[in-house]
CSV table of C-alpha atoms and ligand atoms in Angstrom, one decimal:
chain,number,residue,atom,x,y,z
A,1,MET,CA,93.9,96.2,97.2
A,2,ARG,CA,94.8,99.3,95.2
A,3,VAL,CA,93.6,100.6,92.3
A,4,ILE,CA,95.3,102.5,89.5
A,5,ILE,CA,93.2,104.1,86.7
A,6,TYR,CA,95.6,105.8,84.1
A,7,THR,CA,93.3,108.1,81.6
A,8,GLY,CA,93.9,111.0,79.2
A,9,LYS,CA,93.5,111.8,75.5
A,10,GLY,CA,93.6,109.2,72.6
A,11,GLY,CA,97.3,108.1,71.7
A,12,VAL,CA,99.3,109.6,74.9
A,13,GLY,CA,100.3,106.5,76.0
A,14,LYS,CA,97.8,105.0,78.3
A,15,THR,CA,98.0,101.4,77.4
A,16,THR,CA,101.7,101.9,77.8
A,17,VAL,CA,102.0,103.4,81.4
A,18,SER,CA,99.3,101.0,82.4
A,19,ALA,CA,101.1,98.0,81.2
A,20,GLY,CA,104.4,99.4,82.4
A,21,THR,CA,103.2,100.0,85.8
A,22,GLY,CA,101.9,96.3,86.0
A,23,VAL,CA,105.0,95.0,85.4
A,24,LEU,CA,106.5,96.9,87.7
A,25,CYS,CA,104.2,96.3,90.5
A,26,SER,CA,104.6,92.7,89.5
A,27,GLU,CA,108.1,92.7,90.0
A,28,LEU,CA,108.2,94.6,93.2
A,29,GLY,CA,106.0,91.6,94.7
A,30,TYR,CA,102.6,92.6,94.4
A,31,LYS,CA,99.9,90.4,92.7
A,32,THR,CA,98.8,92.7,89.9
A,33,ILE,CA,96.2,92.5,87.1
A,34,VAL,CA,95.7,95.1,84.2
A,35,VAL,CA,92.5,95.2,83.0
A,36,SER,CA,91.5,97.2,80.2
A,37,THR,CA,88.1,99.1,79.6
A,38,ASP,CA,88.3,100.1,76.4
A,39,PRO,CA,86.4,98.6,73.7
A,40,ALA,CA,89.2,99.4,71.3
A,41,HIS,CA,91.8,96.8,73.6
A,42,SER,CA,95.3,97.2,73.0
A,43,LEU,CA,96.7,95.5,75.8
A,44,SER,CA,97.6,91.9,73.8
A,45,ASP,CA,99.7,94.7,71.0
A,46,SER,CA,101.6,95.9,74.5
A,47,PHE,CA,102.7,93.0,75.8
A,48,GLY,CA,102.9,91.0,73.0
A,49,LYS,CA,100.7,88.6,73.8
A,50,ARG,CA,97.5,86.9,73.2
A,51,ILE,CA,95.0,88.6,76.2
A,52,GLY,CA,91.4,87.4,76.3
A,53,LYS,CA,87.9,88.7,78.2
A,54,PHE,CA,89.1,85.9,81.5
A,55,PRO,CA,92.4,87.2,83.4
A,56,VAL,CA,95.6,85.7,81.3
A,57,LYS,CA,98.4,84.8,83.4
A,58,VAL,CA,101.4,86.8,81.6
A,59,THR,CA,104.1,86.3,84.6
A,60,GLU,CA,104.0,84.8,87.9
A,61,LYS,CA,102.5,87.9,89.4
A,62,LEU,CA,100.9,89.4,87.0
A,63,TRP,CA,97.6,88.9,85.3
A,64,ALA,CA,95.9,91.1,81.9
A,65,GLN,CA,92.6,90.9,80.7
A,66,GLU,CA,90.8,93.1,77.8
A,67,LEU,CA,86.9,93.2,79.4
A,68,ASP,CA,83.9,91.9,77.0
A,69,VAL,CA,82.0,95.2,77.2
A,70,ASN,CA,78.8,93.1,75.5
A,71,GLU,CA,79.4,90.4,78.2
A,72,GLU,CA,79.3,92.8,81.4
A,73,LEU,CA,76.1,94.5,79.5
A,74,ARG,CA,74.3,91.6,79.4
A,75,ILE,CA,75.3,90.3,82.6
A,76,ASN,CA,74.2,93.6,84.5
A,77,TRP,CA,71.3,95.0,82.1
A,78,ASP,CA,69.4,92.4,80.1
A,79,LYS,CA,66.4,92.2,82.4
A,80,ILE,CA,66.1,96.2,83.0
A,81,GLN,CA,66.6,96.9,79.0
A,82,GLY,CA,64.1,94.0,78.3
A,83,PHE,CA,61.6,96.2,80.6
A,84,ILE,CA,62.5,99.7,79.0
A,85,VAL,CA,62.5,98.2,75.5
A,86,LYS,CA,58.8,96.8,76.6
A,87,PHE,CA,57.8,100.2,78.0
A,88,LEU,CA,58.7,102.4,75.4
A,89,SER,CA,57.3,100.1,72.9
A,90,TYR,CA,54.0,100.7,74.7
A,91,GLN,CA,54.1,104.1,74.3
A,92,GLY,CA,54.7,103.7,70.6
A,93,PHE,CA,58.2,103.3,69.9
A,94,ASP,CA,59.6,101.3,67.5
A,95,LYS,CA,61.1,98.7,68.8
A,96,PHE,CA,64.5,98.9,67.5
A,97,ILE,CA,64.5,102.9,68.2
A,98,ALA,CA,63.5,101.5,72.0
A,99,GLU,CA,66.2,99.1,71.8
A,100,GLU,CA,68.8,101.6,70.9
A,101,PHE,CA,67.1,104.0,73.6
A,102,ALA,CA,67.9,101.7,76.1
A,103,ILE,CA,71.2,101.5,75.8
A,104,PHE,CA,73.2,104.9,76.7
A,105,PRO,CA,76.3,105.8,75.5
A,106,GLY,CA,79.1,104.7,77.9
A,107,LEU,CA,76.8,102.2,79.6
A,108,GLU,CA,79.4,99.5,78.7
A,109,GLU,CA,82.2,101.2,79.8
A,110,LEU,CA,80.7,101.5,83.3
A,111,PHE,CA,79.6,98.0,83.5
A,112,SER,CA,83.2,97.4,82.9
A,113,LEU,CA,84.4,99.3,85.6
A,114,LEU,CA,81.9,97.8,87.9
A,115,LYS,CA,84.1,94.5,87.5
A,116,ILE,CA,86.9,96.2,89.6
A,117,ASN,CA,83.9,95.6,93.0
A,118,ASP,CA,84.5,91.9,92.2
A,119,TYR,CA,87.9,92.2,92.5
A,120,HIS,CA,87.7,94.0,95.9
A,121,SER,CA,85.4,91.6,97.0
A,122,ASP,CA,87.4,88.9,96.3
A,123,LYS,CA,90.7,90.4,97.4
A,124,SER,CA,92.0,88.8,94.2
A,125,TYR,CA,94.7,91.0,93.6
A,126,ASP,CA,97.2,93.5,95.5
A,127,VAL,CA,96.8,95.8,92.8
A,128,VAL,CA,94.4,96.4,90.1
A,129,ILE,CA,95.4,98.9,86.8
A,130,VAL,CA,92.8,100.0,84.6
A,131,ASP,CA,93.6,101.1,80.9
A,132,CYS,CA,90.6,103.1,80.3
A,133,ALA,CA,89.3,104.3,76.8
A,134,PRO,CA,90.1,108.4,75.8
A,135,THR,CA,89.0,110.8,78.4
A,136,ALA,CA,85.4,111.7,77.3
A,137,SER,CA,84.7,108.3,77.7
A,138,THR,CA,86.1,108.0,81.2
A,139,ILE,CA,84.8,111.1,82.1
A,140,ARG,CA,81.3,109.8,81.0
A,141,MET,CA,82.2,106.6,82.5
A,142,LEU,CA,83.1,107.9,86.0
A,143,SER,CA,80.1,110.2,86.1
A,144,PHE,CA,77.7,107.7,85.0
A,145,PRO,CA,77.0,105.9,88.6
A,146,ASP,CA,75.2,109.4,89.2
A,147,ILE,CA,73.5,109.6,86.4
A,148,VAL,CA,72.4,106.0,86.1
A,149,SER,CA,70.8,106.3,90.0
A,150,TRP,CA,69.0,109.4,89.3
A,151,TYR,CA,67.7,107.7,86.3
A,152,MET,CA,67.0,104.5,88.0
A,153,GLU,CA,64.9,106.4,91.0
A,154,ARG,CA,62.8,108.0,88.4
A,155,PHE,CA,62.2,105.2,86.2
A,156,PHE,CA,61.6,102.2,89.1
A,157,PRO,CA,60.4,104.6,91.5
A,158,LEU,CA,57.7,102.3,93.3
A,159,GLU,CA,58.4,100.0,96.0
A,160,ARG,CA,59.2,96.2,94.5
A,161,LYS,CA,56.4,95.2,96.9
A,162,LEU,CA,53.9,96.9,96.0
A,163,VAL,CA,54.2,96.4,92.3
A,164,LYS,CA,53.9,92.9,93.1
A,165,THR,CA,50.8,93.0,94.9
A,166,ILE,CA,49.2,95.3,92.7
A,167,ARG,CA,50.5,94.3,89.1
A,168,PRO,CA,47.7,92.0,87.8
A,169,VAL,CA,45.3,94.7,88.6
A,170,ALA,CA,47.5,97.7,87.9
A,171,GLU,CA,48.6,96.7,84.1
A,172,LYS,CA,44.7,96.3,83.3
A,173,VAL,CA,43.9,100.0,84.4
A,174,VAL,CA,47.2,101.9,83.3
A,175,LYS,CA,47.6,100.0,80.0
A,176,PHE,CA,51.6,99.8,80.3
A,177,PRO,CA,53.8,97.3,81.9
A,178,LEU,CA,55.1,97.3,85.3
A,179,PRO,CA,58.4,96.0,86.2
A,180,THR,CA,58.0,92.3,87.0
A,181,ASP,CA,60.7,90.7,89.8
A,182,ASP,CA,63.7,90.1,88.1
A,183,VAL,CA,63.7,93.3,86.6
A,184,TYR,CA,63.8,94.4,90.3
A,185,SER,CA,66.3,92.3,91.1
A,186,GLN,CA,68.4,93.3,88.3
A,187,VAL,CA,68.2,97.5,89.4
A,188,GLU,CA,68.6,96.5,93.2
A,189,ASP,CA,71.9,94.2,92.2
A,190,LEU,CA,73.1,96.8,90.2
A,191,TYR,CA,72.4,100.0,92.7
A,192,ARG,CA,74.6,98.0,95.1
A,193,LYS,CA,77.5,97.4,92.7
A,194,ILE,CA,77.6,100.9,91.3
A,195,GLU,CA,77.2,102.4,95.1
A,196,HIS,CA,80.2,100.0,96.3
A,197,THR,CA,82.3,100.3,93.2
A,198,LYS,CA,81.6,104.2,93.5
A,199,LYS,CA,82.9,104.3,96.8
A,200,ILE,CA,86.0,102.0,96.1
A,201,LEU,CA,87.0,104.5,93.5
A,202,THR,CA,86.4,108.2,95.4
A,203,ASP,CA,88.4,106.7,98.3
A,204,VAL,CA,91.7,108.0,98.1
A,205,LYS,CA,93.3,105.6,100.5
A,206,THR,CA,92.1,102.8,97.7
A,207,SER,CA,91.9,104.8,94.3
A,208,SER,CA,94.5,107.0,92.5
A,209,VAL,CA,93.1,108.1,88.9
A,210,ARG,CA,96.4,109.6,87.1
A,211,ILE,CA,96.2,111.7,83.9
A,212,VAL,CA,98.6,110.9,81.2
A,213,VAL,CA,99.3,113.9,78.7
A,214,ASN,CA,102.2,114.9,76.2
A,215,PRO,CA,103.4,117.9,76.1
A,216,GLU,CA,100.9,119.5,73.5
A,217,LYS,CA,98.5,122.3,74.0
A,218,MET,CA,95.8,120.8,72.7
A,219,VAL,CA,96.2,117.4,74.6
A,220,ILE,CA,96.6,119.8,77.9
A,221,LYS,CA,93.7,121.4,77.3
A,222,GLU,CA,91.6,118.6,77.1
A,223,SER,CA,93.3,117.0,80.1
A,224,GLN,CA,92.7,120.0,82.2
A,225,ARG,CA,89.0,119.7,81.7
A,226,ALA,CA,89.2,116.4,82.8
A,227,TYR,CA,90.5,117.2,85.8
A,228,THR,CA,87.8,119.4,86.7
A,229,TYR,CA,85.3,116.8,85.9
A,230,LEU,CA,87.4,114.1,87.7
A,231,ASN,CA,87.1,116.7,90.9
A,232,LEU,CA,83.9,117.5,90.3
A,233,PHE,CA,82.9,113.7,90.7
A,234,GLY,CA,85.1,113.5,93.8
A,235,PHE,CA,87.8,111.0,92.2
A,236,PRO,CA,91.0,111.4,93.9
A,237,VAL,CA,93.6,112.5,90.8
A,238,ASP,CA,96.6,112.0,92.7
A,239,LEU,CA,99.7,112.2,89.7
A,240,ILE,CA,100.0,113.6,86.0
A,241,ILE,CA,102.5,112.2,84.1
A,242,VAL,CA,103.9,114.1,80.9
A,243,ASN,CA,104.8,111.4,78.5
A,244,LYS,CA,106.8,111.2,75.1
A,245,VAL,CA,108.8,114.3,76.6
A,246,PHE,CA,112.2,114.0,74.3
A,247,PRO,CA,115.2,113.3,76.1
A,248,ASP,CA,118.6,115.3,76.3
A,249,GLU,CA,120.0,112.7,73.6
A,250,ILE,CA,117.9,114.3,71.0
A,251,GLU,CA,120.3,117.3,70.1
A,252,ASP,CA,119.4,117.6,66.4
A,253,ARG,CA,118.7,120.9,64.9
A,254,HIS,CA,115.8,120.0,63.4
A,255,PHE,CA,114.5,119.3,66.8
A,256,LYS,CA,115.5,122.5,68.7
A,257,LYS,CA,112.5,124.6,68.3
A,258,TRP,CA,110.5,121.4,69.6
A,259,LYS,CA,112.5,120.8,72.4
A,260,GLN,CA,111.7,124.4,73.5
A,261,THR,CA,108.2,124.2,72.7
A,262,GLN,CA,107.8,120.9,75.0
A,263,ASN,CA,110.1,122.6,77.7
A,264,LYS,CA,107.3,125.7,77.6
A,265,HIS,CA,104.5,123.2,77.5
A,266,VAL,CA,106.0,121.1,80.4
A,267,GLU,CA,106.2,123.8,82.9
A,268,PHE,CA,102.7,124.9,82.5
A,269,VAL,CA,101.4,121.2,82.9
A,270,ARG,CA,103.6,121.5,86.5
A,271,GLU,CA,102.0,124.8,87.0
A,272,VAL,CA,98.2,124.2,86.1
A,273,PHE,CA,97.9,120.6,88.1
A,274,ALA,CA,99.5,122.2,91.2
A,275,PRO,CA,99.7,121.1,93.8
A,276,ILE,CA,99.3,117.8,92.1
A,277,PRO,CA,102.6,116.2,91.4
A,278,MET,CA,103.8,115.5,88.1
A,279,LYS,CA,106.3,112.7,86.6
A,280,ILE,CA,107.8,112.6,83.6
A,281,SER,CA,108.7,109.9,81.0
A,282,PHE,CA,111.0,110.5,77.7
A,283,LEU,CA,110.1,109.4,74.2
A,284,GLY,CA,111.5,106.0,73.6
A,285,ASP,CA,113.4,105.4,70.6
A,286,ASP,CA,111.0,102.5,69.7
A,287,GLU,CA,107.8,101.5,70.2
A,288,ILE,CA,107.4,99.7,73.8
A,289,VAL,CA,106.0,96.6,73.4
A,290,GLY,CA,107.0,93.8,75.5
A,291,LEU,CA,107.6,93.0,79.1
A,292,ASN,CA,111.7,94.1,78.9
A,293,LYS,CA,110.9,97.6,77.5
A,294,LEU,CA,107.8,98.1,79.6
A,295,LEU,CA,109.5,97.4,82.6
A,296,LYS,CA,112.6,99.8,81.5
A,297,PHE,CA,109.5,102.3,80.6
A,298,ALA,CA,108.0,102.3,84.1
A,299,VAL,CA,111.3,102.2,85.9
A,300,ASN,CA,112.2,105.4,83.8
A,301,LEU,CA,108.7,106.8,85.2
A,302,TYR,CA,108.4,105.9,88.8
A,303,GLY,CA,112.2,106.1,89.7
A,304,GLU,CA,112.6,105.0,93.1
A,305,ASP,CA,109.0,105.0,93.9
A,306,ASP,CA,106.6,102.7,94.6
A,307,PRO,CA,103.5,103.1,92.0
A,308,THR,CA,101.2,102.1,94.7
A,309,GLU,CA,101.8,104.8,96.6
A,310,ILE,CA,99.6,107.7,97.3
A,311,PHE,CA,101.1,111.0,95.7
A,312,TYR,CA,98.7,113.2,96.7
A,313,GLU,CA,95.8,113.1,99.2
A,314,GLY,CA,93.4,116.2,98.7
A,315,LYS,CA,90.0,116.5,99.0
A,316,PRO,CA,88.4,117.8,95.5
A,317,MET,CA,84.9,118.3,97.9
A,318,LYS,CA,84.6,120.1,101.3
A,319,ILE,CA,81.8,121.1,103.2
A,320,GLU,CA,82.6,123.4,106.1
A,321,GLU,CA,80.0,125.3,108.7
A,322,LYS,CA,81.2,128.6,109.6
A,323,ASN,CA,78.9,130.7,111.9
A,324,GLY,CA,76.2,128.9,111.0
A,325,ARG,CA,76.6,128.7,107.5
A,326,TYR,CA,77.6,125.6,105.2
A,327,HIS,CA,80.3,126.1,102.8
A,328,LEU,CA,80.3,123.8,99.9
A,329,LYS,CA,83.9,123.6,98.7
A,330,LEU,CA,84.7,122.2,95.2
A,331,LYS,CA,88.1,122.6,93.5
A,332,MET,CA,87.0,123.5,90.0
A,333,PRO,CA,90.4,124.9,88.8
A,334,PHE,CA,90.5,126.1,84.9
A,335,PHE,CA,87.2,127.6,84.6
A,336,SER,CA,86.5,131.3,84.9
A,337,LYS,CA,83.7,133.2,86.6
A,338,ARG,CA,81.1,133.5,83.7
A,339,ASP,CA,82.0,129.7,82.8
A,340,VAL,CA,80.0,128.6,86.0
A,341,ASN,CA,76.7,128.8,86.8
A,342,VAL,CA,75.2,127.2,89.7
A,343,TRP,CA,71.9,127.4,90.7
A,344,VAL,CA,69.6,124.5,93.6
A,345,LYS,CA,66.6,123.0,92.6
A,346,ASN,CA,64.6,120.9,95.2
A,347,ASP,CA,67.1,118.7,96.9
A,348,GLU,CA,69.7,119.1,93.9
A,349,LEU,CA,72.5,121.7,93.5
A,350,ILE,CA,73.1,122.2,89.8
A,351,ILE,CA,76.5,123.2,88.3
A,352,GLU,CA,76.3,124.1,84.6
A,353,LEU,CA,80.0,124.4,83.3
A,354,PRO,CA,80.4,124.7,79.2
A,355,SER,CA,78.5,121.9,77.3
A,356,PHE,CA,78.3,119.7,80.8
A,357,ARG,CA,76.2,119.5,83.5
A,358,ARG,CA,76.2,118.3,87.3
A,359,ASN,CA,73.4,117.5,89.6
A,360,ILE,CA,74.7,117.2,93.0
A,361,PHE,CA,72.4,115.4,95.6
A,362,LEU,CA,72.9,117.6,98.3
A,363,PRO,CA,73.0,116.2,101.6
A,364,HIS,CA,70.0,116.8,104.1
A,365,THR,CA,71.2,120.2,105.9
A,366,LEU,CA,72.1,121.7,102.7
A,367,ALA,CA,68.8,120.7,100.8
A,368,SER,CA,66.6,122.5,103.3
A,369,SER,CA,68.9,125.7,102.9
A,370,ARG,CA,69.1,128.2,100.2
A,371,VAL,CA,72.4,129.3,98.7
A,372,VAL,CA,73.4,132.8,99.8
A,373,GLU,CA,76.5,133.4,97.7
A,374,ALA,CA,78.4,131.4,95.1
A,375,LYS,CA,82.1,132.5,94.3
A,376,LEU,CA,84.7,131.3,92.3
A,377,GLU,CA,88.5,132.1,93.5
A,378,ASP,CA,91.9,130.7,93.2
A,379,GLY,CA,90.3,128.0,91.4
A,380,ILE,CA,88.2,126.6,94.1
A,381,LEU,CA,83.8,127.1,93.8
A,382,THR,CA,82.6,128.1,97.2
A,383,ILE,CA,78.9,127.9,97.6
A,384,GLU,CA,77.5,129.5,100.6
A,385,PHE,CA,74.2,127.8,102.3
A,386,GLU,CA,72.2,129.4,105.0
A,387,LYS,CA,69.9,127.7,107.0
A,388,ILE,CA,65.9,128.8,106.2
A,389,LYS,CA,64.4,129.6,109.3
A,390,GLY,CA,61.9,127.1,110.8
A,391,ARG,CA,63.1,124.7,109.7
B,1,LIG,N1,107.4,107.1,76.2
B,1,LIG,C1,107.1,106.2,74.5
B,1,LIG,N2,108.1,106.1,73.9
B,1,LIG,C2,108.0,105.5,72.7
B,1,LIG,N3,106.9,105.2,72.2
B,1,LIG,C3,105.8,105.5,73.0
B,1,LIG,C4,106.0,106.3,74.6
B,1,LIG,N4,104.8,105.9,75.0
B,1,LIG,C5,103.9,105.5,74.2
B,1,LIG,N5,104.6,105.1,72.9
B,1,LIG,C6,103.9,104.5,72.1
B,1,LIG,O1,103.0,105.2,71.6
B,1,LIG,C7,102.2,104.6,70.9
B,1,LIG,C8,100.5,104.9,71.6
B,1,LIG,O2,100.8,104.6,72.8
B,1,LIG,P1,99.3,103.6,73.6
B,1,LIG,O3,98.8,102.7,73.0
B,1,LIG,O4,100.1,103.2,74.8
B,1,LIG,O5,98.6,105.0,73.9
B,1,LIG,P2,96.8,105.2,74.6
B,1,LIG,O6,96.9,106.4,74.8
B,1,LIG,O7,96.7,104.0,75.1
B,1,LIG,O8,96.1,105.1,73.1
B,1,LIG,P3,94.6,105.0,73.0
B,1,LIG,O9,93.8,106.0,73.5
B,1,LIG,O10,94.5,104.6,71.4
B,1,LIG,O11,94.2,103.9,73.8
B,1,LIG,C9,102.4,102.8,70.9
B,1,LIG,O12,102.7,102.6,69.7
B,1,LIG,C10,103.1,103.1,72.2
B,1,LIG,O13,104.1,102.2,72.1
B,2,LIG,MG1,95.1,102.5,74.9
């Protein structure tokens, strides 16, 4: 199964590219589904056909689905949420606030993403295309597996069996609720699903993340940031799509300056995302709605290429050993030296970027080593670790 995820700033054309790619893949003979994880779905508008929360057959080989975030949340989180609310209420939180607190922003979208896991296990489709919410949400959604795992480890630290044995006695003593067996079941299920989904999404052979941009300054800026974070979380970006580029046919004097500006931006995109390849799609003479227009759009975009191809296969994160020292290398284009702060705390590496922080659980060897040097050169952050003597 191949997974293709489209992300990008609001309104750049993610849904159009997703739906178009879906039509093209199905025409190429792949059993394809286009799944929207954006709570503000628009696949129905794009296909010109009512799409629902279950897969709807669009053509012989094409399905589409607009996931119901509340339902996914209920399936994956209701017991855990119940426990957190109970726990927080015991701590004196107002029930309403506790309920709000038990659902983090981005959680719904994360659970939508877990659907990929089901399709992978069932081998239901050859190609799964994911139409995401605008970039900020996608980044949150993709970074969530790490964050949720971190949170769960701290919230549910005790062994399930132990809790089962001591609960009747312990609750009397500690005066707060301990998780019941069904809460633990849901935690374990969720863990398994998150881990598996992460494995699928970070495997370059299975998944591709493709960033859609428009030839506009602000859009490109946001996408550069997204690209750095995607790298940091280990998601394989293999293509940049520049959409809504003015075609040559537009010769009107009024657009001359616009075209020059766009050309400049297209070149900038090519430069800053290199070596990730770039494809261009032109602004059509009308909205791109319905199967015929979507197919034409996708054929123009992908040309002779098969969208299920892997367009770039570089590893965003690497660990190398050199003279007894480990070098952790992270691709971090677009950030200058003064933007990045790095330190190690216990078994975690903390990388701080403006308005963002990432904790990386270090592999055992690195966790018992100390950081000697961190340098950012040519868009690669290299952190050098040295073994602590005697360990
Ligand atoms: N190359 C194009 N030529 C003409 N119209 C386009 C092109 N690409 C997208 N559009 C139109 O632009 C509008 C926005 O596109 P789309 O809904 O695909 O963007 P989006 O990135 O999914 O937006 P959102 O962030 O709101 O989900 C739609 O009306 C679509 O038909
Ligand atoms: Mg959309």
